[in-house]
XYZ file of C-alpha atoms in Angstrom:
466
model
C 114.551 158.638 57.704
C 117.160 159.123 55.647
C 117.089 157.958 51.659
C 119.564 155.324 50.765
C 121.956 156.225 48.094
C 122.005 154.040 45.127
C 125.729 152.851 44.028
C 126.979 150.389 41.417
C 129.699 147.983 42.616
C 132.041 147.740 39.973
C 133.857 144.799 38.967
C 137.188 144.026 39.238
C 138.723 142.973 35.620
C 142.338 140.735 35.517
C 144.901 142.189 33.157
C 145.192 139.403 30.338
C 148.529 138.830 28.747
C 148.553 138.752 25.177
C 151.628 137.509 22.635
C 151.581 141.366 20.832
C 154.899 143.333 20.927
C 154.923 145.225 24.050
C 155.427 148.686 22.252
C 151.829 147.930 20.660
C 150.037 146.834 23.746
C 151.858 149.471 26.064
C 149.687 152.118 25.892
C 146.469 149.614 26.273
C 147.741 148.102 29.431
C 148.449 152.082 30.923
C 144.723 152.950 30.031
C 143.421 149.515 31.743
C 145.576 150.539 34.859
C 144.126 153.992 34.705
C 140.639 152.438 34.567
C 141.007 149.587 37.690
C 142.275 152.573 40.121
C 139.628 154.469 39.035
C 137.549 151.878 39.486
C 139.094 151.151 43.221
C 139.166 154.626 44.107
C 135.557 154.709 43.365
C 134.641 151.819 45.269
C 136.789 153.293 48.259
C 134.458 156.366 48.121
C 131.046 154.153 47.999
C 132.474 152.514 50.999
C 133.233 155.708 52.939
C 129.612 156.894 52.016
C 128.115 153.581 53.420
C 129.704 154.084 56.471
C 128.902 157.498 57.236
C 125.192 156.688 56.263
C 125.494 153.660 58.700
C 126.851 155.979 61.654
C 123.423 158.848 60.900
C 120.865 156.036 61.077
C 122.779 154.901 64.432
C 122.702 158.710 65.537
C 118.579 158.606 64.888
C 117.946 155.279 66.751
C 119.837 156.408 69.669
C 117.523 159.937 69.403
C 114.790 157.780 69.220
C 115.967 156.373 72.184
C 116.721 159.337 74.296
C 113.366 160.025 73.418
C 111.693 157.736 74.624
C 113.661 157.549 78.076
C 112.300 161.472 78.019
C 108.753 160.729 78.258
C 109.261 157.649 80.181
C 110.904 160.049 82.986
C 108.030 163.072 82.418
C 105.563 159.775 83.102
C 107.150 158.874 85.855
C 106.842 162.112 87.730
C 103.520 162.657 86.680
C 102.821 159.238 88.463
C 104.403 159.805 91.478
C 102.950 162.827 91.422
C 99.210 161.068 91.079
C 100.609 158.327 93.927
C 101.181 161.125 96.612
C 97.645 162.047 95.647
C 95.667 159.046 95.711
C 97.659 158.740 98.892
C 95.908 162.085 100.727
C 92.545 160.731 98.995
C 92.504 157.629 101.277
C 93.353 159.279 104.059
C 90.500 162.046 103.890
C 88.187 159.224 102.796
C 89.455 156.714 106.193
C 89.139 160.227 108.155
C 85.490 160.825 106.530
C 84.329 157.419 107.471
C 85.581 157.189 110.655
C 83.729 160.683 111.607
C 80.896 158.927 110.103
C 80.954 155.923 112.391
C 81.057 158.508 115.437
C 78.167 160.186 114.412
C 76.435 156.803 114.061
C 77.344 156.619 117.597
C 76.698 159.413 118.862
C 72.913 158.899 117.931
C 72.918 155.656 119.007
C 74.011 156.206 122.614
C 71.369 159.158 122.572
C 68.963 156.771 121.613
C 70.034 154.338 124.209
C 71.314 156.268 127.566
C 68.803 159.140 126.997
C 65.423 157.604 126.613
C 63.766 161.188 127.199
C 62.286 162.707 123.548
C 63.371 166.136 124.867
C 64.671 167.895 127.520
C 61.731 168.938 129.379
C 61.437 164.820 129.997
C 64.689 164.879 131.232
C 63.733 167.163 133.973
C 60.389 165.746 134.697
C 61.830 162.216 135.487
C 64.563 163.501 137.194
C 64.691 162.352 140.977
C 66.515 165.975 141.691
C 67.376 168.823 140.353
C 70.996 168.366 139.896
C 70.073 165.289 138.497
C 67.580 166.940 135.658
C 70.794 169.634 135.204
C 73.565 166.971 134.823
C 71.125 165.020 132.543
C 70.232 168.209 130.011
C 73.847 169.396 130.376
C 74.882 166.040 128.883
C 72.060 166.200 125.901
C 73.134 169.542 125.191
C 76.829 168.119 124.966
C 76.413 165.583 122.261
C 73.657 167.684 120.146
C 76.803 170.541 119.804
C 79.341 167.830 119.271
C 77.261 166.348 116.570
C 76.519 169.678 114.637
C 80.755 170.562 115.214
C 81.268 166.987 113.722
C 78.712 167.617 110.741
C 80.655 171.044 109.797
C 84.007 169.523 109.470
C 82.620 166.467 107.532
C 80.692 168.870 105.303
C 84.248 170.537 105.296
C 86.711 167.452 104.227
C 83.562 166.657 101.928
C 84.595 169.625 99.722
C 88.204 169.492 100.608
C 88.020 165.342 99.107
C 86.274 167.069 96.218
C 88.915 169.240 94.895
C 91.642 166.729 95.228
C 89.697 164.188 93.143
C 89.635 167.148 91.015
C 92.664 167.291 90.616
C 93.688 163.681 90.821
C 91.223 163.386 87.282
C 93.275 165.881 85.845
C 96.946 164.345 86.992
C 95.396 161.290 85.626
C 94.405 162.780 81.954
C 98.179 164.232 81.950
C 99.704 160.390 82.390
C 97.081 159.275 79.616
C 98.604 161.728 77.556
C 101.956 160.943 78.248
C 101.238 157.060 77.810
C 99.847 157.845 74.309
C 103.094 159.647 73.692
C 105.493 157.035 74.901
C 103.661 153.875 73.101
C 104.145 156.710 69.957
C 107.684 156.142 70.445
C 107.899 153.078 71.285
C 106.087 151.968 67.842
C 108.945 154.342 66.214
C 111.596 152.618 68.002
C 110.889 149.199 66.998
C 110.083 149.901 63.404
C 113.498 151.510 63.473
C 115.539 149.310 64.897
C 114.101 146.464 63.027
C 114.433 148.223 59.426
C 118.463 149.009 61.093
C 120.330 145.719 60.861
C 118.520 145.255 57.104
C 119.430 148.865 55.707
C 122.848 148.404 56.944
C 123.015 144.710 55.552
C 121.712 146.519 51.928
C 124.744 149.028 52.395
C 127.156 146.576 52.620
C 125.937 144.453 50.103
C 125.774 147.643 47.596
C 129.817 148.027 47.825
C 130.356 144.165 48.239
C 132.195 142.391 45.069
C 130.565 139.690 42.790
C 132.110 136.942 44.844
C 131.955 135.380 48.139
C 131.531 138.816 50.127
C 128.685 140.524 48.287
C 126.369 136.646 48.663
C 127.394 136.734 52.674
C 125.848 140.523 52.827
C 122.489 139.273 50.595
C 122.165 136.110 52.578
C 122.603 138.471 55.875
C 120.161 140.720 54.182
C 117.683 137.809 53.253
C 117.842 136.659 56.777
C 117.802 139.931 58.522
C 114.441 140.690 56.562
C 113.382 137.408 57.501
C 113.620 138.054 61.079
C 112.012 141.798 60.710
C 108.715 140.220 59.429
C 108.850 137.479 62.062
C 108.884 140.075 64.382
C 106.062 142.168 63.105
C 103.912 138.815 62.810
C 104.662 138.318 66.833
C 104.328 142.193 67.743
C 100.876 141.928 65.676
C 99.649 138.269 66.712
C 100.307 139.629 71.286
C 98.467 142.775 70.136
C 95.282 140.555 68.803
C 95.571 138.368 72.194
C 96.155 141.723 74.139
C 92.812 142.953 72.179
C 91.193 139.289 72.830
C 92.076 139.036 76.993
C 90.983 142.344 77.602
C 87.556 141.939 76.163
C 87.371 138.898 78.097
C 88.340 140.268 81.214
C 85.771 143.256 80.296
C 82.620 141.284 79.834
C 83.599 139.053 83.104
C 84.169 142.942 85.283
C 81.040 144.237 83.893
C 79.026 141.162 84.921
C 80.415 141.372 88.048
C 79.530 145.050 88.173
C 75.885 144.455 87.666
C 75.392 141.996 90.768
C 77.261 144.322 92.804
C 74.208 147.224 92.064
C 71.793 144.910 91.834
C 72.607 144.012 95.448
C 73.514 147.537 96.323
C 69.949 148.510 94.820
C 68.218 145.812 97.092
C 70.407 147.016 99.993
C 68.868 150.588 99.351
C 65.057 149.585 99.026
C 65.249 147.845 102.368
C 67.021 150.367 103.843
C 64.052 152.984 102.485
C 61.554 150.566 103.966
C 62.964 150.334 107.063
C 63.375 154.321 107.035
C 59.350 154.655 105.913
C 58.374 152.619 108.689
C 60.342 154.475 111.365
C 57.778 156.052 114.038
C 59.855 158.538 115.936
C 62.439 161.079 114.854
C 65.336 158.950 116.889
C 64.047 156.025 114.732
C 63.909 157.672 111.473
C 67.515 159.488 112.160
C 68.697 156.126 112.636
C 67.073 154.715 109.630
C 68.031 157.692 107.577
C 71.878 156.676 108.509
C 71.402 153.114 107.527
C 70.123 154.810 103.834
C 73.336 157.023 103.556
C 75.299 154.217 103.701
C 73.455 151.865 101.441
C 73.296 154.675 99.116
C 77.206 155.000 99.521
C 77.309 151.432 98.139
C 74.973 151.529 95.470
C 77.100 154.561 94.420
C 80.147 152.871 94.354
C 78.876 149.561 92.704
C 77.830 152.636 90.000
C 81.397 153.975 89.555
C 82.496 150.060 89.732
C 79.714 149.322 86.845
C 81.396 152.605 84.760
C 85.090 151.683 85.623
C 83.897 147.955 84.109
C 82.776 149.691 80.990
C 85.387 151.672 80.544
C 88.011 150.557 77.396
C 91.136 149.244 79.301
C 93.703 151.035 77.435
C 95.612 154.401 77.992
C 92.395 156.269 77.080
C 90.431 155.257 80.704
C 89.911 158.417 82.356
C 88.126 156.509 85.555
C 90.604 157.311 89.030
C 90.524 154.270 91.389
C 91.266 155.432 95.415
C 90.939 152.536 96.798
C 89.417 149.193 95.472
C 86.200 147.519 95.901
C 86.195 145.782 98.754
C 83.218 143.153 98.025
C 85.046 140.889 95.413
C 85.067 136.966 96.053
C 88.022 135.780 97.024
C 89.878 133.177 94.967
C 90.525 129.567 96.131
C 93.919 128.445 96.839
C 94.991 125.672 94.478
C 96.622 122.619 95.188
C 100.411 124.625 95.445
C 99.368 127.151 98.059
C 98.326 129.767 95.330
C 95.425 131.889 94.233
C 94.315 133.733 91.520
C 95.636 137.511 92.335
C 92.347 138.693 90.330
C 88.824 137.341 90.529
C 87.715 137.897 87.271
C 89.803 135.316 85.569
C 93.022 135.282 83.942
C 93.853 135.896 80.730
C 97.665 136.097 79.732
C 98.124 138.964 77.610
C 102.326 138.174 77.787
C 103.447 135.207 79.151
C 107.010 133.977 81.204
C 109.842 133.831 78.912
C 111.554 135.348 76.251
C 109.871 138.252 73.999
C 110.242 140.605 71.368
C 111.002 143.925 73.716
C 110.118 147.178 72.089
C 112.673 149.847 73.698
C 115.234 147.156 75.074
C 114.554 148.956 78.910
C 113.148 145.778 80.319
C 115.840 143.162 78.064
C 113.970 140.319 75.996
C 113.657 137.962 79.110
C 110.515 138.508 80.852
C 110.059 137.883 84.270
C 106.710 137.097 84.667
C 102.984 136.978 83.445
C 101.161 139.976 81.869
C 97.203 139.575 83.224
C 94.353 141.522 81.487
C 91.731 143.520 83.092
C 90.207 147.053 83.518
C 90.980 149.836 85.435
C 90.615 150.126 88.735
C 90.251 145.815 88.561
C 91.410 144.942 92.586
C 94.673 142.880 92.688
C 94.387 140.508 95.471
C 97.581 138.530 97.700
C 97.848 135.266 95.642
C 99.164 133.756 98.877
C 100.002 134.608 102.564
C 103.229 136.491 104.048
C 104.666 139.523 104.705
C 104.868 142.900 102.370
C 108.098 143.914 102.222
C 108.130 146.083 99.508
C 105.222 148.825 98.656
C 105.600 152.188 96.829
C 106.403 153.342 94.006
C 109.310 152.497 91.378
C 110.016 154.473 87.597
C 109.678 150.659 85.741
C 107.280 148.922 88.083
C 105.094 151.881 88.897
C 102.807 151.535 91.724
C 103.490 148.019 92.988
C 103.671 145.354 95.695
C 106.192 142.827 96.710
C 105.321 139.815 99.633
C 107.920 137.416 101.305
C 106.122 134.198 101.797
C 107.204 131.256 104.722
C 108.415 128.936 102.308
C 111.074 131.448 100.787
C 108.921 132.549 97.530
C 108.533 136.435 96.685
C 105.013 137.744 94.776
C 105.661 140.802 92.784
C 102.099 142.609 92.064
C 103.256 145.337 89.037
C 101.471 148.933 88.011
C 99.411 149.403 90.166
C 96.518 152.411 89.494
C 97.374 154.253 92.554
C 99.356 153.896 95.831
C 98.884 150.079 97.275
C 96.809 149.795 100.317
C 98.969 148.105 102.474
C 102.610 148.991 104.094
C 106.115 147.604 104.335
C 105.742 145.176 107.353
C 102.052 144.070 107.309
C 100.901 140.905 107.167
C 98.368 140.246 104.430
C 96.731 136.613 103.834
C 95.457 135.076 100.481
C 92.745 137.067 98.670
C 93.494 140.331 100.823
C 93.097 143.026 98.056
C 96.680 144.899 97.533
C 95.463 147.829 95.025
C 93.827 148.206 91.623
C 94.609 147.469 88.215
C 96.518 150.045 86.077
C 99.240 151.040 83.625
C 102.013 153.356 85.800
C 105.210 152.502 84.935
C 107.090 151.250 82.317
C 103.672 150.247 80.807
C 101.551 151.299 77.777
C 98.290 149.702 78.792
C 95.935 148.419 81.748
C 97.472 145.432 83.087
C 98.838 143.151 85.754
C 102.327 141.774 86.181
C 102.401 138.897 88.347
C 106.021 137.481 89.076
C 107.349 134.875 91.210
C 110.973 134.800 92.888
C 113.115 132.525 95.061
C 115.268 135.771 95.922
C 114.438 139.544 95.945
C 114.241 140.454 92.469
C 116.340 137.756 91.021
C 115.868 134.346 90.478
C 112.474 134.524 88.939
C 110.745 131.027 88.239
C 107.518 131.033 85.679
C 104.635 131.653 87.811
C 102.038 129.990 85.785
C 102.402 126.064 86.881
C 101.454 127.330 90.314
C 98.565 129.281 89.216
C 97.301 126.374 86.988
C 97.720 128.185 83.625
């Protein structure tokens, strides 16, 4: 920042006329002459100072400014980036599971068409012997299928491993970035809110003693006036920010713990029923049923550690794909649900705000909802997605059509949303999870409502009852 120059305004003095001869006052009146240009040329000079000090701090608030639009855009890619990612993670993960419901098949129908233990029974209770070869051919068959299908799973296993690997460290990069750009942003604001009060100071410092110089000091007063106003507001959202998202924190992690407890009952049973098996097709089928409550008691784990996880730009937890087992809301009297199900709590709400890097404007166009990462965001009504990808100010984000001419926007997203352009989703059906891409510094949800495609936004919280 630059140091402000200190200048004294001189004032003007009025020639007075005297009743001396004028050969006696001459040479007084030449010297008073002398001193008022000298006086005028001086304030001319404190004047051209001013300005050019005006024009540098203008210079560093637009630096500031290209700044920030830097990192914003290094964000951004790193984002997309992370979305294309997250993208290839589902799809290994929907190609994992599906190879895993074939091999749960696979057994079954062994256990069902081919009663024989082995395939010396196979031959003994065959009526023929092109019977008892068409029979063992066919055992054969599936056995080497299922060991094929168990390599490639073990295969995409490892392959799913290295790009979460690298999806953690995509994700570490954006934290880092995020950090950066709130750094800015904090620098912007304080900037441009000490501007319009520096330059008010300047212009007072070379105003005169009269009506000028108390229009620049009441501008001054009032421009100083507004600066703290707007450091009380920036300071009281930042305690409700701080407030909401330790609500929504103790609500995720209590939701958390029923989901292992289940998972953990799930898993006993499953053990039980795997203890009490008799025969190996029994036990192979009871050792599948384990794997998969396992697989759900492990992700009610990560759920329980993304729930406990601080929901600012520090999370390091990746969210794929959201948990699947949350209640859905009820629909309220208007048609609409809650689009989370641990409770809202308005961290920003519909209206105008104090914006800190003037990207978004002062009006904003919806609700800002806290919550954790990785926190599904859920359809708050019926229709059709027609919108759902990725955008440098929205992030990862969602945007449904509904019958009666409404439009849902669901706003930075964690990852790529699970559903397409063109699908029908209904209320509750979960869209994605809760993060920060985007022009965002922190975990949240922004929930806006439209009567035309991004324009025409109405305040969304009447029909959502808050």
């Amino acid at each position: 920042m630059i140091k402000l120059k200190k200048y004294t305004v001189l004032t003007l003095c009025a020639l007075t006329l005297t009743t001396a001869p004028l050969s006696v006052l001459a040479n007084e009146y030449d010297q008073k002459i002398t001193d008022q240009e000298k006086k005028i040329t001086e304030l001319q000079q404190s004047e051209q100072s001013v300005e050019e000090q005006k024009n540098v701090l203008e210079q560093q608030v637009t630096a500031i400014e290209q700044e920030v639009a830097a990192v914003l855009k290094e964000k951004t890619n790193e984002e997309k980036k992370l979305s294309e990612l997250t993208t290839k993670i589902r799809l290994l993960q929907e190609k994992i599971q599906k190879r895993e419901v074939q091999l749960r098949n696979q057994a079954r129908d062994v256990q069902t068409n081919h009663d024989s233990a082995s395939i010396v029974d196979v031959v003994i209770n065959a009526k023929s012997i092109g019977e008892a070869v068409k029979k063992t051919v066919a055992v054969s068959t599936i056995l080497n299928a299922s060991k094929d299908i168990m390599e490639q799973q073990k295969k995409d296993k490892i392959a799913l491993e290295k790009l979460e690997a690298e999806a953690e460290q995509r994700l570490q990069q954006i934290n880092k970035k995020t950090t950066e750009l709130k750094s800015k942003q904090e620098q912007l604001v304080q900037m441009k809110l000490d501007q319009q009060v520096k330059i008010n100071a300047l212009q007072a410092s070379i105003a005169t003693e009269k009506d000028q110089k108390k229009k620049y000091e009441k501008q001054k007063e009032e421009a100083e006036k507004k600066r703290q106003a707007a450091l009380k507001a920036l300071e009281e959202q930042k305690r409700k920010e701080t407030a909401a998202r330790e609500k929504a924190q103790a609500e995720a992690e209590k939701q958390a713990k029923i989901a292992a407890e289940n998972a953990r009952k799930q898993a006993e049973e499953a053990q039980k029923q795997a203890d009490a098996a008799e025969t190996a097709k029994q036990k192979q089928a009871a050792e599948i049923a384990q794997l998969e409550a396992q697989k759900q008691e492990q992700q009610a784990i990560q759920q329980q550690e993304q729930a406990q996880t601080v929901t600012d730009t520090n999370a390091n937890q990746v969210t794929t794909s959201p948990t699947t087992n949350e209640t859905k809301p009820a629909a309220n009297n208007n048609g609409w649900a809650s689009p989370l199900s641990i409770g809202l709590s308005v961290t920003s709400p519909f209206g105008l705000r104090q914006d800190p890097t003037g990207a978004s404007g002062g009006q904003h166009d919806g609700i800002d909802f806290a919550g954790s990462a990785g926190t599904p965001i859920m359809a708050s009504k019926s229709g059709t997605v027609v919108e759902a990808g990725f955008h440098w100010s929205a992030g990862n984000h969602v945007v449904i059509q509904h019958p009666d001419g409404y439009y849902s926007y669901y706003m930075h997203m964690v990852s790529a949303p699970s559903v397409a352009v063109g699908s029908e989703v209904s209320t509750g059906q979960v869209l994605g999870g809760m993060g920060t891409t985007g022009n965002s510094t922190g975990v949240h949800l922004h929930f806006g409502v439209s009567t035309a495609l991004w324009s025409s936004f109405v305040n969304p919280a009447p029909l959502l009852g808050v």
